[in-house]
Short mmCIF file of C-alpha atoms in Angstrom, two decimals:
data_model
loop_
_atom_site.label_atom_id
_atom_site.label_comp_id
_atom_site.label_asym_id
_atom_site.label_seq_id
_atom_site.Cartn_x
_atom_site.Cartn_y
_atom_site.Cartn_z
CA MET A 1371 2.59 34.58 -0.86
CA ALA A 1372 3.45 31.27 0.78
CA SER A 1373 5.59 28.94 -1.32
CA THR A 1374 4.26 25.53 -2.38
CA PRO A 1375 5.91 22.78 -0.32
CA GLU A 1376 7.91 20.29 -2.35
CA TYR A 1377 8.76 16.71 -1.51
CA ASP A 1378 10.49 13.84 -3.26
CA PHE A 1379 7.53 11.51 -2.77
CA ILE A 1380 3.86 12.18 -2.10
CA ILE A 1381 1.79 9.23 -0.88
CA VAL A 1382 -1.97 9.72 -1.15
CA GLY A 1383 -3.74 7.64 1.51
CA ALA A 1384 -2.46 6.42 4.88
CA GLY A 1385 -4.06 2.99 4.67
CA SER A 1386 -2.78 -0.57 4.63
CA ALA A 1387 -0.29 0.09 1.82
CA GLY A 1388 0.30 3.80 2.36
CA CYS A 1389 1.62 3.45 5.91
CA VAL A 1390 4.08 0.79 4.74
CA LEU A 1391 5.29 3.09 1.97
CA ALA A 1392 5.69 6.04 4.34
CA ASN A 1393 7.83 3.93 6.63
CA ARG A 1394 10.01 2.40 3.94
CA LEU A 1395 10.58 5.52 1.82
CA SER A 1396 11.37 7.74 4.79
CA LYS A 1397 14.01 5.37 6.16
CA ASN A 1398 16.46 7.14 3.90
CA PRO A 1399 16.83 10.61 5.45
CA ALA A 1400 17.55 12.04 2.00
CA ASN A 1401 13.97 11.27 0.90
CA ARG A 1402 11.46 14.01 1.71
CA VAL A 1403 8.12 12.22 2.06
CA LEU A 1404 4.59 13.58 2.40
CA LEU A 1405 1.80 11.24 3.50
CA ILE A 1406 -1.58 12.85 2.90
CA GLU A 1407 -4.73 11.41 4.50
CA ALA A 1408 -8.34 12.57 4.18
CA GLY A 1409 -9.26 11.25 7.63
CA GLY A 1410 -7.98 12.09 11.06
CA LYS A 1411 -5.78 10.47 13.64
CA ASP A 1412 -6.64 7.04 15.09
CA ARG A 1413 -7.09 8.18 18.66
CA ASN A 1414 -10.31 6.37 19.66
CA PRO A 1415 -9.14 3.66 22.11
CA LEU A 1416 -12.23 1.50 21.54
CA PHE A 1417 -11.13 0.75 17.99
CA ARG A 1418 -8.18 -1.14 19.39
CA LEU A 1419 -10.37 -3.79 21.03
CA PRO A 1420 -10.97 -6.63 18.52
CA MET A 1421 -14.40 -7.72 19.79
CA LEU A 1422 -15.85 -4.25 19.28
CA MET A 1423 -14.97 -4.23 15.60
CA GLY A 1424 -18.45 -5.27 14.46
CA LYS A 1425 -20.22 -2.52 16.40
CA LEU A 1426 -17.83 0.23 15.37
CA PHE A 1427 -17.36 -1.01 11.78
CA HIS A 1428 -20.95 -0.04 11.07
CA SER A 1429 -20.65 3.38 12.66
CA GLY A 1430 -19.70 6.48 10.70
CA ILE A 1431 -16.53 7.03 12.71
CA TYR A 1432 -13.25 6.81 10.76
CA ASN A 1433 -15.29 5.77 7.75
CA TRP A 1434 -16.09 6.99 4.24
CA HIS A 1435 -19.50 5.37 4.76
CA TYR A 1436 -19.96 4.38 1.13
CA HIS A 1437 -22.92 2.47 -0.28
CA THR A 1438 -23.29 0.72 -3.58
CA GLU A 1439 -25.84 1.73 -6.14
CA PRO A 1440 -28.93 -0.53 -6.12
CA GLU A 1441 -27.52 -3.94 -7.05
CA PRO A 1442 -29.45 -5.34 -10.03
CA TYR A 1443 -28.79 -9.00 -9.16
CA LEU A 1444 -29.55 -8.56 -5.43
CA ASN A 1445 -33.16 -7.46 -5.83
CA GLY A 1446 -32.11 -3.82 -6.09
CA ARG A 1447 -30.56 -3.71 -2.63
CA SER A 1448 -27.87 -1.11 -1.88
CA LEU A 1449 -25.05 -2.56 0.23
CA TYR A 1450 -23.03 -0.71 2.84
CA TRP A 1451 -19.33 -0.34 1.98
CA PRO A 1452 -17.34 0.85 5.00
CA ARG A 1453 -13.86 2.05 3.98
CA GLY A 1454 -11.37 3.48 6.45
CA LYS A 1455 -11.00 7.26 6.60
CA VAL A 1456 -8.26 7.55 9.21
CA LEU A 1457 -4.59 6.85 9.75
CA GLY A 1458 -4.29 3.13 9.06
CA GLY A 1459 -7.20 3.21 6.62
CA THR A 1460 -9.39 0.14 6.65
CA SER A 1461 -6.81 -1.71 8.76
CA THR A 1462 -8.04 0.51 11.61
CA ILE A 1463 -11.64 -0.73 11.35
CA ASN A 1464 -11.44 -4.19 9.75
CA GLY A 1465 -11.73 -7.72 11.17
CA MET A 1466 -7.93 -8.15 11.54
CA ILE A 1467 -7.91 -11.61 9.91
CA TYR A 1468 -4.49 -12.22 8.37
CA VAL A 1469 -4.82 -14.29 5.20
CA ARG A 1470 -2.34 -13.89 2.37
CA GLY A 1471 -4.26 -15.79 -0.30
CA ASN A 1472 -3.41 -18.91 -2.23
CA ARG A 1473 -0.16 -19.64 -4.04
CA HIS A 1474 -2.14 -20.02 -7.27
CA ASP A 1475 -3.48 -16.46 -7.00
CA TYR A 1476 -0.07 -14.89 -7.43
CA ASP A 1477 1.16 -17.46 -9.94
CA ARG A 1478 -1.84 -16.51 -12.08
CA TRP A 1479 -0.78 -12.85 -11.85
CA ALA A 1480 2.67 -13.81 -13.11
CA GLN A 1481 1.13 -15.86 -15.91
CA LEU A 1482 -0.63 -12.69 -17.11
CA GLY A 1483 2.82 -11.36 -18.00
CA LEU A 1484 3.58 -9.62 -14.70
CA PRO A 1485 7.17 -10.44 -13.69
CA GLY A 1486 7.91 -10.23 -9.97
CA TRP A 1487 4.40 -11.18 -8.83
CA SER A 1488 4.51 -15.00 -8.60
CA TYR A 1489 4.00 -16.51 -5.16
CA ASP A 1490 7.69 -17.23 -4.68
CA GLU A 1491 8.46 -13.60 -5.59
CA VAL A 1492 5.89 -11.98 -3.28
CA LEU A 1493 6.57 -14.28 -0.32
CA PRO A 1494 9.66 -12.28 0.77
CA ALA A 1495 7.51 -9.13 0.89
CA PHE A 1496 4.96 -10.86 3.13
CA ARG A 1497 7.75 -12.09 5.40
CA ARG A 1498 9.48 -8.68 5.48
CA SER A 1499 6.44 -7.10 7.16
CA GLU A 1500 5.57 -9.93 9.50
CA ALA A 1501 6.42 -10.26 13.17
CA HIS A 1502 4.61 -13.48 14.00
CA ILE A 1503 4.47 -14.26 17.69
CA GLU A 1504 4.66 -18.04 17.27
CA ARG A 1505 5.56 -18.99 13.71
CA LYS A 1506 9.05 -18.79 12.23
CA ASP A 1507 9.76 -20.93 9.18
CA ALA A 1508 10.05 -20.68 5.41
CA PHE A 1509 6.67 -18.93 5.29
CA HIS A 1510 6.85 -16.71 8.37
CA SER A 1511 9.10 -14.18 10.06
CA THR A 1512 9.33 -12.75 13.56
CA ASP A 1513 11.38 -9.71 12.55
CA GLY A 1514 8.92 -7.32 10.86
CA GLU A 1515 6.71 -4.53 12.17
CA LEU A 1516 3.32 -6.20 11.69
CA THR A 1517 2.53 -8.32 14.72
CA VAL A 1518 0.55 -11.44 13.78
CA CYS A 1519 -0.77 -13.96 16.28
CA ARG A 1520 -2.89 -17.07 16.41
CA ALA A 1521 -6.56 -16.92 17.36
CA ARG A 1522 -6.94 -16.11 21.05
CA GLY A 1523 -10.47 -17.32 21.82
CA HIS A 1524 -11.44 -20.46 23.71
CA ASN A 1525 -15.09 -20.99 22.80
CA PRO A 1526 -15.66 -24.76 22.52
CA LEU A 1527 -17.80 -24.46 19.37
CA MET A 1528 -14.75 -23.51 17.34
CA ASP A 1529 -13.22 -26.92 18.03
CA VAL A 1530 -16.58 -28.52 17.24
CA PHE A 1531 -16.62 -26.77 13.86
CA CYS A 1532 -13.09 -27.93 13.02
CA GLU A 1533 -13.81 -31.50 14.13
CA ALA A 1534 -16.95 -31.57 11.99
CA GLY A 1535 -14.84 -30.54 9.01
CA LEU A 1536 -12.54 -33.51 9.58
CA GLN A 1537 -15.53 -35.84 9.93
CA ALA A 1538 -16.84 -34.54 6.60
CA GLY A 1539 -13.58 -35.54 4.95
CA TYR A 1540 -11.65 -32.27 4.83
CA PRO A 1541 -8.09 -31.89 6.17
CA ALA A 1542 -7.08 -29.98 9.28
CA ASN A 1543 -4.93 -26.90 8.71
CA ASP A 1544 -2.93 -25.18 11.44
CA ASP A 1545 -1.70 -22.42 9.12
CA PHE A 1546 -3.73 -20.99 6.22
CA ASN A 1547 -0.63 -19.00 5.22
CA GLY A 1548 1.71 -21.98 5.14
CA ALA A 1549 2.41 -24.77 2.70
CA SER A 1550 -1.27 -25.31 1.89
CA GLN A 1551 -4.36 -23.16 2.29
CA GLU A 1552 -6.89 -25.99 2.20
CA GLY A 1553 -8.62 -27.30 5.31
CA PHE A 1554 -10.23 -26.40 8.64
CA GLY A 1555 -8.53 -24.42 11.38
CA ARG A 1556 -8.25 -21.05 13.06
CA TYR A 1557 -7.22 -17.79 11.46
CA ASP A 1558 -4.25 -15.65 12.35
CA PHE A 1559 -4.84 -12.01 13.31
CA THR A 1560 -3.07 -8.66 13.31
CA ILE A 1561 -3.44 -8.33 17.07
CA ARG A 1562 -0.66 -7.39 19.51
CA LYS A 1563 -1.07 -7.99 23.25
CA GLY A 1564 -4.84 -8.07 22.88
CA LYS A 1565 -5.06 -4.85 20.83
CA ARG A 1566 -5.65 -4.20 17.14
CA TRP A 1567 -2.33 -3.75 15.36
CA SER A 1568 -3.20 -1.60 12.36
CA THR A 1569 -0.67 -0.42 9.81
CA SER A 1570 -0.76 2.96 11.53
CA TRP A 1571 0.47 1.41 14.77
CA ALA A 1572 2.84 -1.05 13.08
CA PHE A 1573 4.48 1.13 10.42
CA LEU A 1574 3.56 4.78 10.74
CA ARG A 1575 3.95 5.54 14.42
CA PRO A 1576 7.57 4.30 14.58
CA ALA A 1577 8.41 6.65 11.69
CA LEU A 1578 6.68 9.80 12.96
CA GLY A 1579 9.85 11.09 14.60
CA ARG A 1580 11.69 11.27 11.29
CA LYS A 1581 12.24 14.87 10.22
CA ASN A 1582 11.93 13.92 6.55
CA LEU A 1583 8.38 12.54 6.95
CA THR A 1584 5.40 14.90 6.95
CA VAL A 1585 1.92 13.53 7.72
CA LEU A 1586 -1.00 15.74 6.69
CA THR A 1587 -4.37 14.60 8.04
CA GLY A 1588 -7.83 15.95 7.28
CA ALA A 1589 -6.73 16.69 3.72
CA GLU A 1590 -8.79 15.18 0.90
CA THR A 1591 -6.89 14.87 -2.37
CA THR A 1592 -8.97 16.31 -5.20
CA ARG A 1593 -6.66 16.01 -8.21
CA LEU A 1594 -3.25 15.12 -9.51
CA ILE A 1595 -1.11 17.85 -11.00
CA ILE A 1596 0.14 16.64 -14.38
CA GLU A 1597 2.65 18.71 -16.33
CA GLY A 1598 4.18 17.54 -19.60
CA GLY A 1599 2.84 14.02 -19.11
CA ARG A 1600 4.35 13.72 -15.64
CA ALA A 1601 2.72 13.71 -12.18
CA CYS A 1602 4.40 16.45 -10.20
CA GLY A 1603 2.04 17.03 -7.30
CA VAL A 1604 -1.47 16.94 -5.86
CA GLY A 1605 -4.24 19.35 -5.08
CA TYR A 1606 -6.25 18.88 -1.89
CA LEU A 1607 -8.85 20.40 0.39
CA LYS A 1608 -8.13 20.94 4.07
CA ASP A 1609 -10.66 22.70 6.30
CA GLY A 1610 -12.47 23.71 3.12
CA ARG A 1611 -9.43 25.49 1.74
CA PRO A 1612 -7.53 24.33 -1.35
CA GLY A 1613 -3.86 23.42 -1.09
CA ILE A 1614 -1.11 22.14 -3.35
CA ALA A 1615 1.95 19.98 -2.68
CA ARG A 1616 4.57 19.17 -5.28
CA ALA A 1617 6.62 16.01 -5.78
CA GLY A 1618 10.07 16.03 -7.38
CA ARG A 1619 10.20 12.28 -7.97
CA GLU A 1620 6.91 10.40 -7.67
CA VAL A 1621 3.29 10.51 -6.58
CA ILE A 1622 1.93 7.20 -5.26
CA LEU A 1623 -1.82 6.69 -5.04
CA SER A 1624 -2.63 4.44 -2.07
CA ALA A 1625 -6.12 5.75 -1.51
CA GLY A 1626 -7.89 2.42 -1.90
CA VAL A 1627 -10.17 0.66 -4.34
CA VAL A 1628 -12.66 3.55 -4.43
CA ASN A 1629 -10.57 6.68 -4.05
CA SER A 1630 -7.53 5.76 -6.14
CA PRO A 1631 -9.61 5.44 -9.34
CA LYS A 1632 -11.72 8.42 -8.25
CA THR A 1633 -8.58 10.58 -8.06
CA LEU A 1634 -7.40 9.39 -11.46
CA LEU A 1635 -10.79 10.13 -13.01
CA LEU A 1636 -11.03 13.60 -11.46
CA SER A 1637 -7.59 14.28 -12.94
CA GLY A 1638 -8.70 13.41 -16.45
CA ILE A 1639 -7.18 9.93 -16.51
CA GLY A 1640 -9.75 7.30 -17.45
CA PRO A 1641 -12.38 6.48 -20.09
CA ALA A 1642 -12.43 9.60 -22.27
CA ASP A 1643 -16.11 9.36 -23.20
CA GLU A 1644 -17.22 9.05 -19.56
CA LEU A 1645 -15.04 11.98 -18.50
CA SER A 1646 -16.24 14.21 -21.33
CA ALA A 1647 -19.86 13.47 -20.43
CA LEU A 1648 -19.18 14.90 -16.96
CA GLY A 1649 -17.42 17.98 -18.26
CA ILE A 1650 -13.94 16.76 -17.35
CA LYS A 1651 -11.32 17.31 -20.01
CA PRO A 1652 -9.69 13.95 -20.78
CA LEU A 1653 -5.95 14.07 -20.25
CA LEU A 1654 -5.30 10.41 -21.01
CA ASP A 1655 -7.81 7.92 -22.38
CA LEU A 1656 -7.23 4.98 -20.03
CA PRO A 1657 -10.43 2.90 -20.28
CA GLY A 1658 -9.69 0.50 -17.42
CA VAL A 1659 -9.74 3.09 -14.64
CA GLY A 1660 -12.53 2.14 -12.24
CA LYS A 1661 -13.35 -1.09 -14.08
CA ASN A 1662 -12.60 -4.72 -13.11
CA LEU A 1663 -14.13 -4.26 -9.65
CA GLN A 1664 -14.19 -7.56 -7.78
CA ASP A 1665 -15.38 -8.38 -4.27
CA HIS A 1666 -16.04 -11.45 -2.18
CA VAL A 1667 -19.78 -11.96 -1.92
CA ASP A 1668 -21.04 -14.32 0.78
CA CYS A 1669 -24.12 -15.47 2.63
CA VAL A 1670 -24.86 -15.93 6.32
CA MET A 1671 -26.05 -19.38 7.37
CA SER A 1672 -27.16 -19.88 10.96
CA TRP A 1673 -28.43 -22.53 13.36
CA GLU A 1674 -29.90 -22.57 16.82
CA CYS A 1675 -27.62 -23.96 19.50
CA ARG A 1676 -29.09 -26.42 21.98
CA GLU A 1677 -26.61 -25.59 24.75
CA PRO A 1678 -25.77 -22.15 26.23
CA VAL A 1679 -22.12 -22.17 25.14
CA THR A 1680 -22.16 -19.38 22.54
CA LEU A 1681 -20.85 -15.82 22.84
CA PHE A 1682 -24.32 -14.52 23.67
CA GLY A 1683 -23.72 -14.69 27.39
CA ASP A 1684 -20.38 -12.91 27.11
CA LEU A 1685 -21.89 -10.00 25.17
CA ARG A 1686 -24.38 -8.94 27.85
CA ALA A 1687 -23.78 -5.32 28.80
CA ASP A 1688 -23.27 -6.14 32.48
CA LYS A 1689 -20.44 -8.50 31.49
CA LEU A 1690 -19.04 -6.69 28.49
CA ILE A 1691 -18.60 -3.29 30.08
CA PRO A 1692 -16.09 -4.54 32.68
CA ALA A 1693 -14.56 -6.74 29.98
CA VAL A 1694 -13.81 -3.61 27.96
CA ALA A 1695 -11.89 -2.22 30.93
CA GLN A 1696 -10.04 -5.53 31.29
CA GLY A 1697 -9.09 -5.47 27.62
CA MET A 1698 -7.97 -1.84 27.63
CA LEU A 1699 -5.95 -2.11 30.82
CA PHE A 1700 -4.49 -5.60 30.62
CA GLY A 1701 -4.96 -6.82 27.03
CA GLU A 1702 -6.91 -9.82 28.28
CA GLY A 1703 -10.45 -11.19 28.17
CA ILE A 1704 -13.26 -11.61 25.67
CA THR A 1705 -12.90 -8.15 24.08
CA THR A 1706 -9.36 -9.00 22.90
CA THR A 1707 -10.68 -11.76 20.61
CA PHE A 1708 -12.53 -11.59 17.28
CA PRO A 1709 -15.78 -13.58 16.98
CA TYR A 1710 -15.00 -15.14 13.57
CA GLU A 1711 -11.87 -16.99 14.67
CA ALA A 1712 -12.39 -20.39 13.05
CA GLY A 1713 -12.74 -20.99 9.34
CA ALA A 1714 -11.93 -23.12 6.35
CA PHE A 1715 -10.89 -23.12 2.71
CA VAL A 1716 -12.46 -26.01 0.81
CA ARG A 1717 -12.96 -27.26 -2.72
CA SER A 1718 -16.58 -27.67 -3.76
CA HIS A 1719 -15.69 -30.55 -6.06
CA ASP A 1720 -12.75 -32.68 -7.09
CA GLY A 1721 -10.49 -31.52 -9.89
CA LEU A 1722 -9.94 -27.97 -8.66
CA VAL A 1723 -6.31 -26.99 -8.15
CA SER A 1724 -7.13 -24.88 -5.09
CA PRO A 1725 -10.04 -24.14 -2.73
CA ASP A 1726 -12.91 -22.17 -4.22
CA ILE A 1727 -14.94 -21.56 -1.05
CA GLN A 1728 -14.08 -19.82 2.22
CA LEU A 1729 -15.97 -20.31 5.49
CA HIS A 1730 -15.97 -18.04 8.54
CA PHE A 1731 -17.39 -19.56 11.74
CA MET A 1732 -18.78 -17.56 14.66
CA PRO A 1733 -20.14 -19.16 17.86
CA ALA A 1734 -23.04 -16.70 17.98
CA LEU A 1735 -25.92 -15.47 15.88
CA GLU A 1736 -25.18 -12.26 14.01
CA LYS A 1737 -28.31 -10.63 15.41
CA THR A 1738 -27.15 -11.30 18.99
CA ALA A 1739 -23.40 -10.68 18.47
CA ASN A 1740 -23.79 -7.15 19.79
CA LEU A 1741 -23.96 -5.41 23.12
CA HIS A 1742 -27.30 -6.16 24.80
CA PHE A 1743 -28.86 -5.69 28.21
CA PRO A 1744 -30.43 -8.49 30.23
CA ASN A 1745 -34.13 -8.10 31.05
CA PRO A 1746 -34.76 -9.34 34.61
CA PHE A 1747 -38.52 -9.30 34.04
CA ALA A 1748 -38.52 -11.39 30.86
CA LYS A 1749 -39.95 -14.86 31.01
CA LYS A 1750 -37.36 -17.60 30.94
CA ARG A 1751 -36.90 -18.76 27.36
CA ALA A 1752 -35.45 -21.87 25.82
CA VAL A 1753 -31.73 -21.86 25.18
CA GLU A 1754 -32.38 -21.79 21.43
CA ALA A 1755 -34.02 -18.36 21.64
CA ASP A 1756 -30.69 -16.53 22.04
CA HIS A 1757 -27.93 -19.04 21.46
CA GLY A 1758 -26.84 -20.05 17.99
CA PHE A 1759 -23.91 -20.19 15.61
CA THR A 1760 -23.19 -18.63 12.24
CA ILE A 1761 -21.19 -19.72 9.20
CA ARG A 1762 -20.47 -17.26 6.42
CA VAL A 1763 -20.03 -18.93 3.03
CA GLY A 1764 -18.62 -17.40 -0.13
CA PRO A 1765 -16.59 -18.04 -3.29
CA VAL A 1766 -12.97 -16.91 -3.21
CA ASN A 1767 -12.74 -16.40 -6.98
CA PRO A 1768 -15.95 -14.61 -8.02
CA ALA A 1769 -16.56 -14.09 -11.74
CA SER A 1770 -18.85 -11.06 -11.41
CA ARG A 1771 -17.33 -7.66 -12.25
CA GLY A 1772 -18.39 -4.15 -11.34
CA GLU A 1773 -17.08 -0.61 -11.62
CA ILE A 1774 -16.41 2.67 -9.85
CA THR A 1775 -17.52 5.79 -11.75
CA LEU A 1776 -17.82 9.46 -10.91
CA ARG A 1777 -21.17 10.90 -9.95
CA SER A 1778 -20.07 14.36 -11.07
CA ALA A 1779 -16.98 16.50 -11.58
CA ASN A 1780 -17.29 17.74 -7.99
CA PRO A 1781 -14.44 16.10 -6.04
CA THR A 1782 -16.43 16.07 -2.80
CA ASP A 1783 -19.28 14.00 -4.28
CA LYS A 1784 -19.20 10.32 -3.49
CA PRO A 1785 -18.56 8.15 -6.54
CA LYS A 1786 -20.94 5.53 -7.88
CA ILE A 1787 -20.15 1.97 -6.79
CA GLN A 1788 -21.75 -0.78 -8.88
CA ALA A 1789 -20.43 -4.13 -7.68
CA ASN A 1790 -22.79 -6.39 -9.69
CA TYR A 1791 -22.80 -9.11 -7.03
CA LEU A 1792 -24.15 -12.43 -8.37
CA GLN A 1793 -24.10 -11.15 -11.92
CA SER A 1794 -22.42 -14.40 -12.91
CA ASP A 1795 -24.17 -17.77 -12.81
CA PHE A 1796 -20.79 -19.19 -11.82
CA ASP A 1797 -20.95 -17.30 -8.52
CA ILE A 1798 -24.47 -18.51 -7.80
CA ARG A 1799 -23.52 -22.10 -8.57
CA THR A 1800 -20.44 -21.90 -6.36
CA MET A 1801 -22.42 -20.41 -3.47
CA ILE A 1802 -25.12 -23.08 -3.74
CA ASP A 1803 -22.40 -25.75 -3.69
CA GLY A 1804 -20.95 -24.02 -0.62
CA ILE A 1805 -24.31 -23.95 1.16
CA ARG A 1806 -24.82 -27.66 0.56
CA LEU A 1807 -21.38 -28.67 1.76
CA THR A 1808 -21.81 -26.44 4.83
CA ARG A 1809 -25.07 -28.19 5.66
CA ASP A 1810 -23.21 -31.47 5.38
CA ILE A 1811 -20.51 -30.22 7.76
CA VAL A 1812 -23.04 -29.07 10.36
CA GLY A 1813 -24.77 -32.43 9.99
CA GLN A 1814 -21.70 -34.29 11.26
CA LYS A 1815 -21.57 -36.08 14.61
CA ALA A 1816 -19.45 -33.38 16.24
CA PHE A 1817 -22.42 -30.98 16.12
CA ASP A 1818 -25.04 -33.46 17.43
CA ARG A 1819 -25.03 -32.03 20.98
CA PHE A 1820 -25.31 -28.45 19.80
CA ARG A 1821 -27.18 -28.39 16.51
CA GLY A 1822 -30.69 -27.01 16.66
CA LYS A 1823 -32.96 -25.80 13.88
CA GLU A 1824 -31.45 -24.27 10.76
CA LEU A 1825 -32.48 -20.64 10.86
CA ALA A 1826 -31.02 -19.48 7.55
CA PRO A 1827 -31.54 -20.28 4.76
CA GLY A 1828 -33.98 -22.62 6.53
CA PRO A 1829 -35.98 -25.63 5.30
CA GLU A 1830 -37.91 -23.59 2.75
CA ALA A 1831 -34.72 -23.10 0.68
CA LEU A 1832 -33.68 -26.58 -0.43
CA ASP A 1833 -33.62 -26.71 -4.23
CA ASP A 1834 -31.54 -24.52 -6.54
CA ALA A 1835 -34.40 -22.14 -7.26
CA GLY A 1836 -35.14 -21.59 -3.57
CA LEU A 1837 -31.50 -21.07 -2.70
CA THR A 1838 -31.04 -18.65 -5.58
CA ARG A 1839 -34.01 -16.58 -4.37
CA TRP A 1840 -32.58 -16.56 -0.85
CA LEU A 1841 -29.15 -15.50 -2.09
CA ARG A 1842 -30.52 -12.63 -4.13
CA ALA A 1843 -32.51 -11.47 -1.09
CA THR A 1844 -29.77 -11.81 1.53
CA ALA A 1845 -26.25 -12.13 0.04
CA MET A 1846 -23.80 -9.48 1.18
CA THR A 1847 -20.21 -8.35 0.88
CA THR A 1848 -17.26 -9.45 3.00
CA PHE A 1849 -15.73 -6.00 2.41
CA HIS A 1850 -12.88 -7.18 0.16
CA PRO A 1851 -13.16 -4.93 -2.94
CA VAL A 1852 -10.17 -4.92 -5.30
CA GLY A 1853 -9.14 -4.47 -8.90
CA THR A 1854 -10.23 -0.97 -10.03
CA ALA A 1855 -6.76 0.08 -11.26
CA LYS A 1856 -5.59 -3.31 -12.35
CA MET A 1857 -2.05 -4.31 -13.11
CA GLY A 1858 -1.40 -5.71 -16.56
CA ASN A 1859 -0.42 -5.21 -20.18
CA ASP A 1860 -3.83 -5.46 -21.86
CA PRO A 1861 -5.93 -2.49 -23.04
CA MET A 1862 -7.90 -2.39 -19.76
CA ALA A 1863 -4.80 -2.36 -17.54
CA VAL A 1864 -4.09 0.80 -15.53
CA VAL A 1865 -0.62 0.05 -14.14
CA ASP A 1866 2.28 -2.12 -15.27
CA ALA A 1867 4.21 -4.72 -13.28
CA GLU A 1868 6.13 -1.91 -11.54
CA LEU A 1869 2.82 -0.30 -10.54
CA LYS A 1870 3.49 2.66 -12.86
CA VAL A 1871 0.38 4.17 -14.45
CA HIS A 1872 0.43 3.54 -18.18
CA GLY A 1873 1.08 6.76 -20.09
CA ILE A 1874 1.96 9.01 -17.13
CA GLU A 1875 5.47 9.46 -15.74
CA GLY A 1876 6.14 9.70 -12.01
CA LEU A 1877 2.83 8.13 -10.97
CA ARG A 1878 2.16 4.75 -9.37
CA VAL A 1879 -0.79 3.07 -7.70
CA ALA A 1880 -0.14 0.84 -4.69
CA ASP A 1881 -3.16 -0.64 -2.94
CA ALA A 1882 -5.71 -3.41 -3.46
CA SER A 1883 -7.02 -1.69 -6.59
CA ILE A 1884 -4.04 -3.01 -8.61
CA MET A 1885 -5.00 -6.67 -8.18
CA PRO A 1886 -5.83 -8.11 -11.62
CA ILE A 1887 -7.55 -11.08 -9.94
CA ILE A 1888 -8.80 -11.05 -6.36
CA ALA A 1889 -6.78 -12.95 -3.78
CA SER A 1890 -8.38 -16.05 -2.25
CA GLY A 1891 -9.37 -14.82 1.18
CA ASN A 1892 -9.26 -11.68 3.29
CA THR A 1893 -7.45 -8.90 1.47
CA ASN A 1894 -5.68 -6.79 4.10
CA ALA A 1895 -2.48 -8.87 4.13
CA PRO A 1896 -2.15 -8.70 0.31
CA ALA A 1897 -2.67 -4.91 0.43
CA ILE A 1898 0.19 -4.61 2.93
CA MET A 1899 2.35 -6.80 0.69
CA ILE A 1900 1.57 -4.50 -2.27
CA GLY A 1901 2.87 -1.57 -0.22
CA GLU A 1902 6.05 -3.51 0.47
CA LYS A 1903 6.48 -4.40 -3.20
CA CYS A 1904 5.95 -0.82 -4.32
CA ALA A 1905 8.52 0.49 -1.86
CA GLU A 1906 10.97 -2.16 -3.05
CA LEU A 1907 10.40 -1.18 -6.69
CA ILE A 1908 10.92 2.51 -5.96
CA LEU A 1909 14.00 2.09 -3.78
CA ASN A 1910 15.62 -0.27 -6.28
CA SER A 1911 14.94 1.95 -9.29
#
C-alpha cells in the first residue's frame, strides 16, 4: 500500500495568493511545500494577450463557471461569476488592472482590532511583490516579481475622458496607487512586454525548479483532515480517484472567495445548524463561514460616438487576426492593451473622507467590443451605428451582503452563491449619484466633438424611480467578490489577524475571502498582498 505523502505546508489553490505563498514558503529548502490546484496548467497562449480577456473571460476555459442564485433585488436575474480554475487562478483570466485600494480601507481594518493591517503596515507587502516598470518611490518598487506597467493604449477618447473629468471639477491623478486615489487618470496593469503577467508567471514558474515544491494540478480538494482540533492534511479527487496529503505544520486555504468557505463547510467547520441540515456532522460551530459576501456592483452607461475613433475598427476580424500574431510574436499592437484603460475614483458629495465611486472608461460599446467580421454587402451606415463609448459606474464600498452556502454534502456540487446585489438602499442611492455625475462629465466641452445620443440608461431613465428600475434590470458584477471567511474578533469572524482559523490549529485562510470590508477598487492586487502577508506571518512565527 502506497504511503501518504507528507509535507510541511499544504496550500490549497494556486491563485493570486496561493502562487505567492508557494514561492515564499519554498524559498527555504527545508520547507516541503505542496501546492494543490483543481484546474490545469496555464498553457493556452491566447490568455496572455490582454485584449482577448473579455472574449475568453466568458468562456468555460480555465473557469469554475459559477452563477449566482436568482438575485432577489435584480429582478430575479442570475449573474455569471467566472472564477479562475487554473494555475494563477483568476489572475490568469482577469482584467489585469492593478489597484491596491484606498488608504482608508486598510486603516478601517486596523480599527476593527486587527493589528498589522493598517495601510502603513500593508504597504511594504505591496511593494515587496511589485516590479513596476516606471515607478519607484515611497509607494512603488522595481524589485519584486510582479511586473506592473502603465496603460499602453493610445486611443484619443481616453484623454478626452480625463480632460472632461478636469472640466467637471475633479483632479487629475497619474497614480491611483500613490499618495491619493482620487481623480481621473489611467490604470496600471499586470502586463509584461505586452503579455498578461499572472501570479503563475510571476511567482510560481520561477519556483518550479525547487525540489522542495510539489505542484499537483487537476486535484480538487474535498475536505480538510482535522485530528485533535488540528488541521493535518487534505483529501482530494484527482481523475475521479480520492487522494490524501498530510501537512506537518500548516494547511493554508487559498482557494478563493467561493471555494475556501466551501472547503471549510464540507469539513464540518461553519454554521452548525446549516451543516446538520445537509447531513454534515458539525466539527466546529463557526457561524461566519460563507457569510459577509461583498462584491462591487456596477452599471454600464454608453453613448454613441460621432466620429469613427473608437476601438470598433480595430476589432474587425481582418485586422484583429494579424494583430494577434503581432502581439504573440512581438508583444506589440492593439491586442497587448486592455480596453478599460482610463478611469476615475470620485466622491459623490462633499464631506466624504475618500472616493465612493469608481469609473471604468472604454472607447467602444460593450456589444461591439468583440471580434466581428466586416460585411462588404451591407449598406453604409452612420458612424453612430457602430462607434460609441462606455463608462462603467459603481460604488466602491457597497453595503449589501450575501453568502456562500452548500447545495449538498457532495463535494463536487457547485455551492449556492447569493450576492444580494442592490439589497441596500445605500447602494442604489450611491449608484444613482454616480450615474448623474457621469452624465455631467460626459456633458463637458471635451466630449462635444464625440458625444452622440445616450444609449444607456437613455432619456427614459431620468428620475430616481426610472433609474432604480433600470439598475434592477441591468446592474451587474465587476467580479470582485470578497469577505466570506472574514478576518476579525467578533462572533462572525472566521480568521484572526494572523489569518488563523478560530478554533482550529494549523489552519489559515489567505485570499480575498478574509477581507472584513471590501477594498476600494479592483481586488487582485489586495489578494496578492494577502498572500505576501500570510507568508510573512508564517515565516516569522
